[in-house]
XYZ file of C-alpha atoms in Angstrom:
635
model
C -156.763 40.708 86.163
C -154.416 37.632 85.648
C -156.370 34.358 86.957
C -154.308 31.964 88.538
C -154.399 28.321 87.695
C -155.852 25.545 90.406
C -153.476 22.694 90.852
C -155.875 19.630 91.668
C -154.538 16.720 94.174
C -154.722 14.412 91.313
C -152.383 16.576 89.442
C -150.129 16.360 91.930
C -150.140 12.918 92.486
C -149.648 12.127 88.915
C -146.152 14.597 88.981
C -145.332 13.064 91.923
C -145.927 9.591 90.764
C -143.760 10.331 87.377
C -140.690 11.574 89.239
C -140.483 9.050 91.463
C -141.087 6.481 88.612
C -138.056 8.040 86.380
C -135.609 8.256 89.515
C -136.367 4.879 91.001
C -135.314 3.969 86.997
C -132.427 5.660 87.473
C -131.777 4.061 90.447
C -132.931 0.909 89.196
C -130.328 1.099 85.718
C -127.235 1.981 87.880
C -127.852 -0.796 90.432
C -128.110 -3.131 87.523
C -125.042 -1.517 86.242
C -123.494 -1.742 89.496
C -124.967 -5.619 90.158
C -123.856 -6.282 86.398
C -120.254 -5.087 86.815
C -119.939 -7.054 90.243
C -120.720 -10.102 88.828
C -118.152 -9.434 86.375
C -115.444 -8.742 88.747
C -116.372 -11.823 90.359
C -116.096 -14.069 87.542
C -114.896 -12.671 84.754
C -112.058 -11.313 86.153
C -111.927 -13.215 89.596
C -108.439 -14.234 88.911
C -107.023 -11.104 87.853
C -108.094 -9.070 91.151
C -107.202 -12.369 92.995
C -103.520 -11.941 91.633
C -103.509 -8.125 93.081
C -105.149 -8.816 96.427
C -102.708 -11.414 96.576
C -99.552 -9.088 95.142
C -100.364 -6.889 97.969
C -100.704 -9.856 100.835
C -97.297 -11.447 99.341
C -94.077 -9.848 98.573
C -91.739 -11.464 96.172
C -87.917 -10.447 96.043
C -85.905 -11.461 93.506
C -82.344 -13.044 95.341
C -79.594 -11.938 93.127
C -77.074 -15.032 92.438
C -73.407 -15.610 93.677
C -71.194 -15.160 90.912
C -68.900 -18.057 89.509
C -65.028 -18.116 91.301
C -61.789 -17.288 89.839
C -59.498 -20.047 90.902
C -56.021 -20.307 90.247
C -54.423 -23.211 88.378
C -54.126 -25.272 91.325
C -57.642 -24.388 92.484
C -56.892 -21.821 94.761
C -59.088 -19.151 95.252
C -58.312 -15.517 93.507
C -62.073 -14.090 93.696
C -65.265 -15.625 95.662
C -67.924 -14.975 97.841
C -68.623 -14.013 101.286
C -71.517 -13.612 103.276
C -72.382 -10.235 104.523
C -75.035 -8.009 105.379
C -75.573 -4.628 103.312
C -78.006 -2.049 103.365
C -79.027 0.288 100.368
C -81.643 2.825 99.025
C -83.848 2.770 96.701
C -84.651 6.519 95.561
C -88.434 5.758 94.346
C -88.944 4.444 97.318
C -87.402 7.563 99.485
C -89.709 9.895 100.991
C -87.452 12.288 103.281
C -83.931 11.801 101.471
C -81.573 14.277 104.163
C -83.212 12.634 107.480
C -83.025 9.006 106.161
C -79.396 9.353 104.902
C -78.402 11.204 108.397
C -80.120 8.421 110.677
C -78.628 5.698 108.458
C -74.919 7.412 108.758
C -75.640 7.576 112.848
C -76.939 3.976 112.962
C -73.904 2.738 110.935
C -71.191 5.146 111.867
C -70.802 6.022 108.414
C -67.726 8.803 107.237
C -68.228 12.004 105.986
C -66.741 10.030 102.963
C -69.124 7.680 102.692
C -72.480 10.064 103.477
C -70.798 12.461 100.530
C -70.983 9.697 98.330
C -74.230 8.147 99.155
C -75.911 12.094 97.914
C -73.675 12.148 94.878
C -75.125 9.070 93.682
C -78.575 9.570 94.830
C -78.574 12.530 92.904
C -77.150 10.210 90.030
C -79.024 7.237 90.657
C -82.362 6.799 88.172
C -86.055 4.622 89.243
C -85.464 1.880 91.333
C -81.819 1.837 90.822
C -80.399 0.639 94.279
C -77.943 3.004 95.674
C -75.490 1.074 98.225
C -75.275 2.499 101.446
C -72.675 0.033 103.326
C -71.787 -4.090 103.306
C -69.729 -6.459 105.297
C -71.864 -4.761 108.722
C -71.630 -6.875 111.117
C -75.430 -8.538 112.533
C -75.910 -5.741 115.601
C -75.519 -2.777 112.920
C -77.393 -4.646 110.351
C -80.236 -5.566 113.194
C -80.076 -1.298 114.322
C -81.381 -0.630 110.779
C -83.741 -3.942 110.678
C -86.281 -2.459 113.161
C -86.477 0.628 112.539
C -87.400 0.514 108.886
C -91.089 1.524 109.264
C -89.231 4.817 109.543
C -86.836 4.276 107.029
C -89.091 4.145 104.022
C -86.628 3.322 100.739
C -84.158 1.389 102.829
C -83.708 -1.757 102.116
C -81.644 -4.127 104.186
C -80.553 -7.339 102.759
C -78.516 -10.505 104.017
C -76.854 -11.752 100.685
C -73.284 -12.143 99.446
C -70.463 -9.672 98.085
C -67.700 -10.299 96.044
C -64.288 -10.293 97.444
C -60.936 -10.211 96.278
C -58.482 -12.365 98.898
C -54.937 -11.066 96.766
C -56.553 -7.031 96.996
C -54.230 -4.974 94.999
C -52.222 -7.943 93.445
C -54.755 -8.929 91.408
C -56.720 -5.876 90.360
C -55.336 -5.523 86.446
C -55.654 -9.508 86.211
C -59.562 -10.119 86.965
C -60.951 -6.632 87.101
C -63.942 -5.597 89.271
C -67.380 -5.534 89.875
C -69.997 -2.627 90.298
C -73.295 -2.030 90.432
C -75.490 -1.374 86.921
C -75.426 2.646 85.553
C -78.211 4.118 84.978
C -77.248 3.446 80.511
C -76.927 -0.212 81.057
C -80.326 -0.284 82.485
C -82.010 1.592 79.664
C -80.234 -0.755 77.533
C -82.052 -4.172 79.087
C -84.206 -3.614 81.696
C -84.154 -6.827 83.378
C -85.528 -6.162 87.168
C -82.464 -8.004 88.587
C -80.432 -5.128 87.201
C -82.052 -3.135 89.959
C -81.963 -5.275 92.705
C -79.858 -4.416 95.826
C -77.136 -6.263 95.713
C -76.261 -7.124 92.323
C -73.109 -6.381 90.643
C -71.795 -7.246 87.389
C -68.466 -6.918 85.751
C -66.793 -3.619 85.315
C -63.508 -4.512 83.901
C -61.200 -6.878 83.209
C -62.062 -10.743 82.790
C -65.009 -9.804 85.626
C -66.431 -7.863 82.255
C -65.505 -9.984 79.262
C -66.553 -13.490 81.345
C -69.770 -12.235 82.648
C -72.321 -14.167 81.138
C -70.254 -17.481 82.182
C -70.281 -15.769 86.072
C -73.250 -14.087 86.328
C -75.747 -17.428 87.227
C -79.202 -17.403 87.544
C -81.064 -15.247 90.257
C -83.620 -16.854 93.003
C -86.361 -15.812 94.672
C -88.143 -15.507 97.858
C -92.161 -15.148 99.216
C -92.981 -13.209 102.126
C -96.420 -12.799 103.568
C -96.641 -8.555 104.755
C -98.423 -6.418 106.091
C -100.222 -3.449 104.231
C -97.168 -1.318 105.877
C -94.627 -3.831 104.293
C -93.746 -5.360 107.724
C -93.105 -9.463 107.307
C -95.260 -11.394 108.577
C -93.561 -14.805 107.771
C -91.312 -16.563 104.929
C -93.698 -18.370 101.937
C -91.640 -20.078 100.141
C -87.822 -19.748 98.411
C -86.322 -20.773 95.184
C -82.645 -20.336 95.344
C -80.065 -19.123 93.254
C -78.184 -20.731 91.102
C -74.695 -19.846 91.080
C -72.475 -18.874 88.512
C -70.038 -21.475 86.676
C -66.083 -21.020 88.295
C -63.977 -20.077 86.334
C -59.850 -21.980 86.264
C -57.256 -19.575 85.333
C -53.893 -20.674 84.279
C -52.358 -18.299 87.213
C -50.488 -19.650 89.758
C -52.058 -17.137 92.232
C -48.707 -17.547 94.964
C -46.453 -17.065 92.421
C -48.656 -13.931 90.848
C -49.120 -12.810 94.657
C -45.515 -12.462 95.148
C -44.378 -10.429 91.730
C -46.723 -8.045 92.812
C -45.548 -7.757 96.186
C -41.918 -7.674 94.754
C -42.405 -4.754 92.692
C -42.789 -2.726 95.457
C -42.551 0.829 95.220
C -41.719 0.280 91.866
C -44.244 0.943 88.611
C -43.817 -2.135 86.586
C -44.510 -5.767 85.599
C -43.714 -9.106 85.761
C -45.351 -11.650 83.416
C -43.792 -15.311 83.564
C -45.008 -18.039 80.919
C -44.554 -21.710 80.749
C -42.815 -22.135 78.122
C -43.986 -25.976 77.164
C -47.943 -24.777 77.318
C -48.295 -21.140 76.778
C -49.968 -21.004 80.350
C -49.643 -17.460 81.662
C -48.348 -17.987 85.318
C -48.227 -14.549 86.847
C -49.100 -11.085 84.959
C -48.561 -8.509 87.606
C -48.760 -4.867 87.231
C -48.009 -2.499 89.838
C -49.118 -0.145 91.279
C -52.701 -0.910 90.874
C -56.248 -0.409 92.701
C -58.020 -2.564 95.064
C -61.098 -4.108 93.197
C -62.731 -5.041 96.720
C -63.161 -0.926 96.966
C -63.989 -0.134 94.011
C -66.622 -3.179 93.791
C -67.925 -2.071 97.435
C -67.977 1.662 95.701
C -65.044 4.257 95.969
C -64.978 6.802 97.746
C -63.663 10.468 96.506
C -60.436 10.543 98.741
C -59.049 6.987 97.910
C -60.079 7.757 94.175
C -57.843 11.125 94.507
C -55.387 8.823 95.840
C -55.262 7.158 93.000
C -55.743 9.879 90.247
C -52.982 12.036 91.604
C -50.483 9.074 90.993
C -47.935 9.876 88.449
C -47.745 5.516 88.477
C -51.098 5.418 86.535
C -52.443 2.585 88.947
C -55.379 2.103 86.810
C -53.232 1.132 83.743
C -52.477 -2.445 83.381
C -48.513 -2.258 82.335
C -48.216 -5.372 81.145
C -50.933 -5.367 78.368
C -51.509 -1.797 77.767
C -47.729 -0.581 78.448
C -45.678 0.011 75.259
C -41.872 0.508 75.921
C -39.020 0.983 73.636
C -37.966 -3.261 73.979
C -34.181 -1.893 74.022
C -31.562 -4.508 74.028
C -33.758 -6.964 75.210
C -34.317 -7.475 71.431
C -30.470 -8.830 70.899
C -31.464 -12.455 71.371
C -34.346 -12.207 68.433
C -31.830 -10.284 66.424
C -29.336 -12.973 66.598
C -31.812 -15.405 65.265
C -32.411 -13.480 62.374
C -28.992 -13.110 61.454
C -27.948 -16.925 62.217
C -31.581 -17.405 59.596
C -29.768 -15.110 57.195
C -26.710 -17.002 56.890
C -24.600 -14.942 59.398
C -21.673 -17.237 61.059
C -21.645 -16.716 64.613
C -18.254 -16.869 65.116
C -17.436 -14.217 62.846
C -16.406 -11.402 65.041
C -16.723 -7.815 64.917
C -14.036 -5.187 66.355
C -15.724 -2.831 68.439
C -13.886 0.689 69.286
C -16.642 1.914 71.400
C -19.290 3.053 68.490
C -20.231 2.385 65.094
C -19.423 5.257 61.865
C -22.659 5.324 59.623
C -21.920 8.569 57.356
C -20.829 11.490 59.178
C -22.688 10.065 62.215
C -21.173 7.608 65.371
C -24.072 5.688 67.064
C -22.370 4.528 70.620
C -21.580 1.498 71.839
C -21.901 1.366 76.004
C -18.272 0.537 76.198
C -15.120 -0.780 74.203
C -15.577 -4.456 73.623
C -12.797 -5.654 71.355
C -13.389 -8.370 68.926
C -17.035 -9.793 69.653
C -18.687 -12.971 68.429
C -22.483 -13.435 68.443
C -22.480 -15.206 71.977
C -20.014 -12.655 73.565
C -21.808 -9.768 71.739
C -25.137 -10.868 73.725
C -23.378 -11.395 76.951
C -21.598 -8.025 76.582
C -24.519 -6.281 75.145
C -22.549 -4.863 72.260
C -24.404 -2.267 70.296
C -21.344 -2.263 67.384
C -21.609 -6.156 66.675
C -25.806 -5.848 65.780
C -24.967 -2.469 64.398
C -22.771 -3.742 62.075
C -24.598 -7.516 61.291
C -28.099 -5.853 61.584
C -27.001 -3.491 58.274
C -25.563 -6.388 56.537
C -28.654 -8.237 55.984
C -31.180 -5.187 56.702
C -34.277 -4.689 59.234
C -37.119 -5.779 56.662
C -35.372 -9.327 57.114
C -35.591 -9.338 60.924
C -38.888 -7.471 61.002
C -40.738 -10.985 60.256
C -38.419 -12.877 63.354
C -40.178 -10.321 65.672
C -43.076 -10.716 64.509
C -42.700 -14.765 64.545
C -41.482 -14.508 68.153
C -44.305 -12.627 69.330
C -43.649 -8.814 69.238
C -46.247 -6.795 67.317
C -49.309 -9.147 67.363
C -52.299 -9.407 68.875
C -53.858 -12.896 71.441
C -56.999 -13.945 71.745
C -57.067 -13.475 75.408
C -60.531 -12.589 77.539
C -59.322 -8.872 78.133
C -61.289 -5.747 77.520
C -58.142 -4.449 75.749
C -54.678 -4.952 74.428
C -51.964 -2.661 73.009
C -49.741 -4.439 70.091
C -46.793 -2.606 69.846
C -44.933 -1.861 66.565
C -42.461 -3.963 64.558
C -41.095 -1.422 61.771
C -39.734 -1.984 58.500
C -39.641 -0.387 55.558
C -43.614 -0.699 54.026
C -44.746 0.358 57.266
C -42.502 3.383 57.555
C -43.798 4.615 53.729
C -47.269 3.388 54.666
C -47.092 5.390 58.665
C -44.425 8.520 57.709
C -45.132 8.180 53.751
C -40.984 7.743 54.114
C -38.136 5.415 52.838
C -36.671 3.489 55.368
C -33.369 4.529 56.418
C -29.901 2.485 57.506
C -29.699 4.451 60.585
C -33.256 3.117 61.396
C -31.797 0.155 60.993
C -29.305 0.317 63.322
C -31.727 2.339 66.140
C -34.213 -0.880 65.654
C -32.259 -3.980 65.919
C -31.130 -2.520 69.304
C -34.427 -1.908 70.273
C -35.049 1.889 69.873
C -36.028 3.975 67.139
C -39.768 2.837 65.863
C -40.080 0.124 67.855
C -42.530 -0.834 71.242
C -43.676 -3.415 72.793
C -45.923 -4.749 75.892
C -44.111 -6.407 78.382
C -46.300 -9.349 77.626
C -45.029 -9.865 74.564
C -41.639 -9.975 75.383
C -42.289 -12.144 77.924
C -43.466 -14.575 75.247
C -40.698 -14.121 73.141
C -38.488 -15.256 75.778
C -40.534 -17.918 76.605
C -40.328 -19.228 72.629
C -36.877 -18.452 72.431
C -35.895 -20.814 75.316
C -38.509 -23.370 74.400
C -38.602 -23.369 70.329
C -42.260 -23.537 70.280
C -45.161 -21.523 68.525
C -46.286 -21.314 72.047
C -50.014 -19.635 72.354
C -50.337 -17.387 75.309
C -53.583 -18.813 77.412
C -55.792 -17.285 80.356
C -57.941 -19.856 80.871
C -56.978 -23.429 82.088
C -57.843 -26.140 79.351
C -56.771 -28.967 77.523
C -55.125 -28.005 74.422
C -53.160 -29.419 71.205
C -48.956 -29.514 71.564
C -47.903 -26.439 70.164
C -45.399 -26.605 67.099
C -41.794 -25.916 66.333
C -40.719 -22.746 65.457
C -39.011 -22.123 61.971
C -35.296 -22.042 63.256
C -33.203 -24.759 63.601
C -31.819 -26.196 67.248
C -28.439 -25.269 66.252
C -28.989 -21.797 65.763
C -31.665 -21.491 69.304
C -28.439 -23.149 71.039
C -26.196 -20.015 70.012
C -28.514 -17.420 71.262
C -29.603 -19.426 74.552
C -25.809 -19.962 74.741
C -25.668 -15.965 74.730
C -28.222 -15.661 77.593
C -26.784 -18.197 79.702
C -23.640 -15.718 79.812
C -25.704 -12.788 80.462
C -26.503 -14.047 83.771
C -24.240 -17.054 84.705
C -20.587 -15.685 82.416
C -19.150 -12.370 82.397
C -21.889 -10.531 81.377
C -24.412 -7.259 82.202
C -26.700 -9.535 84.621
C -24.155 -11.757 87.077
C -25.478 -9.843 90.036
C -29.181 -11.643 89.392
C -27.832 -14.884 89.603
C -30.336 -17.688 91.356
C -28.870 -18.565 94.619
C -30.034 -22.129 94.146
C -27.279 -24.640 93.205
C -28.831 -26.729 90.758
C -30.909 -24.120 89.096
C -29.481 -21.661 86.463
C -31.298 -18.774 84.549
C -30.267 -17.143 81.374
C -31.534 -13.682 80.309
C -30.659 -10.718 78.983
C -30.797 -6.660 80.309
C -31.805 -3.866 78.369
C -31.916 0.018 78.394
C -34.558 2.073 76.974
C -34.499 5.436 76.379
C -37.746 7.570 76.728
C -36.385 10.634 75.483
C -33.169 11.816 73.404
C -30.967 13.322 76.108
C -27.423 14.953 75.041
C -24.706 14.249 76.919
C -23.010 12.185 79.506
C -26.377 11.721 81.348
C -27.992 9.503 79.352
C -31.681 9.187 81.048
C -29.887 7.835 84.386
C -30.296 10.847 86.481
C -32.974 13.826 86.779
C -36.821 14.185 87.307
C -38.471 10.278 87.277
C -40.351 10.702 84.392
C -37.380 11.194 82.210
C -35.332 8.543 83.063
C -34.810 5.315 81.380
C -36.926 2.340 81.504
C -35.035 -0.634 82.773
C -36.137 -4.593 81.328
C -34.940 -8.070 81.646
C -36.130 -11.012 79.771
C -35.634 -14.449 80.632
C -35.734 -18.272 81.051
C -35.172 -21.116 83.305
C -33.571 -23.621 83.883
C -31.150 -23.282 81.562
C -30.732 -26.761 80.388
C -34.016 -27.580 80.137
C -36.191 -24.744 79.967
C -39.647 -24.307 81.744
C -40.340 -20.813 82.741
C -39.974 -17.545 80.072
C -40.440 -14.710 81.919
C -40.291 -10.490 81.159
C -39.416 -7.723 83.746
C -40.389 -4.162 82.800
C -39.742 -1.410 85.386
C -40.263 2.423 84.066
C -38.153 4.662 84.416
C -35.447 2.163 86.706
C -32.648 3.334 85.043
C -31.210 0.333 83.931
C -32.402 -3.474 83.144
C -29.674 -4.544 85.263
C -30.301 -2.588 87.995
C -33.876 -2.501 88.470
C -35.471 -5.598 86.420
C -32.911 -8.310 86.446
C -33.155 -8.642 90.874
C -36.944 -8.840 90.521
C -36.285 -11.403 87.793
C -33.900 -13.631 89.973
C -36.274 -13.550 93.303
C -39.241 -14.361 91.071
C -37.647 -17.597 89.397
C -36.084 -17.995 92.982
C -39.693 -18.121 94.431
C -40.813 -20.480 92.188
C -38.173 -23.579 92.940
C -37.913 -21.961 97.108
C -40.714 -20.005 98.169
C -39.442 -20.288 101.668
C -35.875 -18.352 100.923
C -37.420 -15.930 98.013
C -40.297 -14.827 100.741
C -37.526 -13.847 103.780
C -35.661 -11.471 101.026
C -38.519 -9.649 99.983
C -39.896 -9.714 103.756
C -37.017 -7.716 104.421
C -37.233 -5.241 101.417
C -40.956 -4.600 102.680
C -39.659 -3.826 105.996
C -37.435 -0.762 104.042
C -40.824 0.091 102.002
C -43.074 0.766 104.552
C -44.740 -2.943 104.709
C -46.790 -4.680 102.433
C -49.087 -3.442 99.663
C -52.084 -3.081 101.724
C -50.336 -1.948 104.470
C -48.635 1.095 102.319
C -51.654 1.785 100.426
C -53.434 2.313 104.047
C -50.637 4.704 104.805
C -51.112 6.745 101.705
C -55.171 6.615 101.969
C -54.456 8.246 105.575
C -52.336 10.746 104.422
C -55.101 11.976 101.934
C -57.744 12.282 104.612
C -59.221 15.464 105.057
C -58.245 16.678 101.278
C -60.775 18.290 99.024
C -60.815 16.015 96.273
C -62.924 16.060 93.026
C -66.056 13.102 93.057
C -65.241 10.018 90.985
C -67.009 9.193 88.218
C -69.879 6.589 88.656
C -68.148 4.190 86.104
C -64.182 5.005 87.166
C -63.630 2.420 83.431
C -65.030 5.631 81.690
């Protein structure tokens, strides 16, 4: 029989006293623990959880800054800033995506468009990267979405500025655009004002290449909140410091009305002053608004613009390359006179010129031709015949000096340069000997060689001037440009030649100014864009296929001031298409009043201004599936 064992009072008071002893230790340790890292909150690291309690009691916002101005040469304005109020997403902050965007497109009236395009670039949008929902709203919308943001968690409202383009279309090639920063650019640098609603930086154009001159320095601004995020009251506010303007050499009327000129028309007008190398006006038409693609396109006016067989996004006269046709006779001429040709030799021309067993054309049958009379008639036989005589690889470096083939150091995100044959660069290109028929195709401006309408714009404007003119963007003080290599005698001839073009018998009289005291001198040309047999010629038939039409020229023609270049694609002829847009151009420049009531009545036979036709065309796309635009429309 098991005996059990007697548990005496003492015994148990001695257990009981142990336990109690080891758990008030316990106890004892993690107060002291606790006690201990209390005290170390509260002084060791009283300012760090002072800094959070006071992060949460105080909101800071960065303010993005205003960017710098574009101003013309006379200090006009050609892109600023306006006041507006915006309001945009952020997508970490978004907790119920398909109710906030469909209360936000009720309070704001937003399109189907717009609330399309808003999802797209959620879906696109990465972090804290702001995703605009709509700007320019006027106070009572911008007030709707103001209260009732305690519902609206991830939309953020915000009274700050927007950049805005007064010239719209006209100037869209010249200055670019601004955008908000893709999702790449932020993984790049990731600076917190890249995020913040609101900011924009340059997309294209100088907006891109002149950003860290425009972009200033951002602000900021305190705000006592609640736990909920509701403001309480304003702290304090450092503001912004704007960007630095910017002075272009445009003269933004002048540029204004080229573009408006070219009306329905895909070309360019660049005009130079011939004494500086100021660019006046580089328009390109047809082009895109920058104030919607900086406020974020939508997918109908960027089918609008996609489905144009114009190419508005291309900027013509820097990135267009066109056979120079015989716009080129002038520069020719120079290089013969520089070769020891006498320009009143004459040449007999029976409508063509025999090279072999082959006739290259003439455009009609001229008789006896000098130089002057063979640039005032256009005569293909006269440069056929001097431009073999002496050979292309000695008026390769003319074109060259004059302009054609070269690259400027302008502030542009790109350039195309053109080609100026001869015979190294034809074994060096084809791995082939040069030819006499190229010969003859180049020096009247077909065959191998292109060029921008810039740069024969410039070599206009050197031609009438004599000056190494360099072409210049941006408005400074710089050193007197030098003398070209050829002598005033021989510049006299071929300006002599020019003046006839437009003010003798010659292929431009139609384009002369209707000013009495002012004359310009220029000269047509024909380009070809493909080889077509026959009588045709590229003047008839589908658009695409039909010649390119260019003028260059200068005025006035006794004392020169203004070079200027026309290019218009596919117009069929230089003096059909590009000389008239030529005349009322110059025409603007010494009577704005007369040159603005012709083309006032040409827009009435276009269907209005450029805003006013693009509006037409956007409403005519409404309501057409169209495929989204890409987040960058550069790319």
């Amino acid at each position: 029989m098991k005996i059990e064992k007697q548990i005496t009072s003492g015994q148990l008071d001695f257990t009981f006293s142990r336990r109690a002893l080891f758990v008030g230790g316990v106890q004892a340790a993690i107060g002291a623990t606790v006690a201990a890292r209390m005290s170390y909150i509260a002084v060791a690291d009283n300012e760090k959880y002072k800094l959070l309690a006071e992060s949460n009691r105080v909101n800071l916002t960065i303010i993005p800054p205003r960017r710098g101005w574009f101003i013309d040469r006379y200090g006009k304005p050609i892109a600023t800033n306006r006041a507006d109020f915006r309001v945009d997403i952020i997508p970490d902050r978004l907790v119920r995506k398909d109710e906030t965007v469909a209360t936000l497109a009720e309070l704001l009236s937003l399109s189907s468009d717009d609330v399309d395009r808003i999802n797209r670039e959620l879906k696109q949008a990465q972090g804290f990267q702001p995703v605009q929902v709509a700007d320019g709203l006027d106070y009572e919308r911008f007030a709707a979405v103001s209260v009732r943001l305690p519902d609206l968690p991830g939309v953020s409202p915000r009274h700050g500025y927007s950049r805005f383009y007064p010239s719209g279309a006209a100037v869209g090639h010249l200055v670019g655009y601004v955008g908000t920063v893709s999702a790449e650019e932020y993984e790049k640098n990731k600076n917190p004002l890249l995020i913040t609603p609101g900011f924009k930086v340059g997309k294209d154009g100088l907006e891109k290449t002149l950003e860290v001159k425009l972009q200033g320095e951002p602000g900021a601004k305190r705000t006592e909140v609640t736990a909920r995020g509701k403001i309480i009251r304003e702290l304090t506010t450092r503001p912004d410091i704007p960007g630095k303007p910017v002075q272009l050499t445009i003269d933004i009327d002048l540029h204004n009305y080229a573009a408006r000129r070219l009306g329905l028309e895909s070309g360019s007008v660049v005009v130079f002053d011939c004494l500086t190398g100021d660019i006046l006006t580089m328009a390109s038409m047809p082009c895109y608004d920058p104030n919607s693609f900086s406020d974020g396109i939508g997918r109908i006016e960027w089918k609008m613009l996609n489905s144009d067989d114009h190419i508005p996004m291309l900027n013509k006269a820097l990135q267009g390359l066109y056979p120079p046709g015989s716009t080129l006779k002038p520069m020719a001429a120079l290089a013969l006179l520089k070769h020891g040709v006498d320009p009143e030799e004459t040449v007999s021309c029976g409508g063509g010129y025999r090279l072999g067993n082959r006739v290259f054309k003439c455009l009609g049958r001229h008789g006896s031709m000098n130089m002057t009379s063979a640039i005032m008639k256009s005569c293909n036989t006269y440069f056929y015949s001097m431009g073999r005589r002496i050979g292309y690889d000695k008026i390769a470096p003319i074109a060259r000096e004059l302009g054609l083939g070269q690259e400027f150091e302008l502030p542009f995100p790109s350039q195309r340069y053109g080609t100026v044959p001869d015979s190294e660069w034809k074994l060096r290109k084809l791995g082939q000997d040069w030819t006499e028929s190229d010969t003859l195709n180049a020096v009247i401006g077909q065959g191998y060689i292109i060029a921008s309408p810039f740069q024969l714009g410039l070599m206009s404007a050197r031609i009438a001037s004599g000056l190494n003119i360099h072409p210049e963007i941006i408005k400074a003080n710089r050193a007197a440009p030098v003398p070209l290599s050829f002598s005033t005698e021989h510049l006299d001839v071929v300006r002599k030649g020019m003046d006839l073009v437009v003010n003798g018998a010659g292929t431009a009289v139609r384009s002369r100014l209707p000013l009495e005291t002012i004359k310009m001198a220029g000269k047509t040309g024909t380009a070809q864009v493909r080889r077509i047999e026959g009588a045709q010629r590229g003047q008839s038939g589908a658009w695409k296929y039909r010649d390119h039409g260019l003028f260059v020229c200068f005025a006035p023609v006794d004392n020169p001031r203004y070079g200027a270049a026309v290019v218009i694609e596919h117009g069929l002829g230089g003096a059909r298409a590009a000389a008239p847009i030529a005349k009322d151009v110059l025409t603007f420049i010494y009577d704005p009043a007369q040159a603005t009531q012709a083309l006032e009545a040409l827009e009435a036979g276009w269907g209005g201004n450029i805003e006013q036709r693009m509006a037409s065309k956007y409403a005519s796309f409404q309501g057409q599936p169209a495929a989204p635009p890409p987040i960058d429309p550069t790319t």
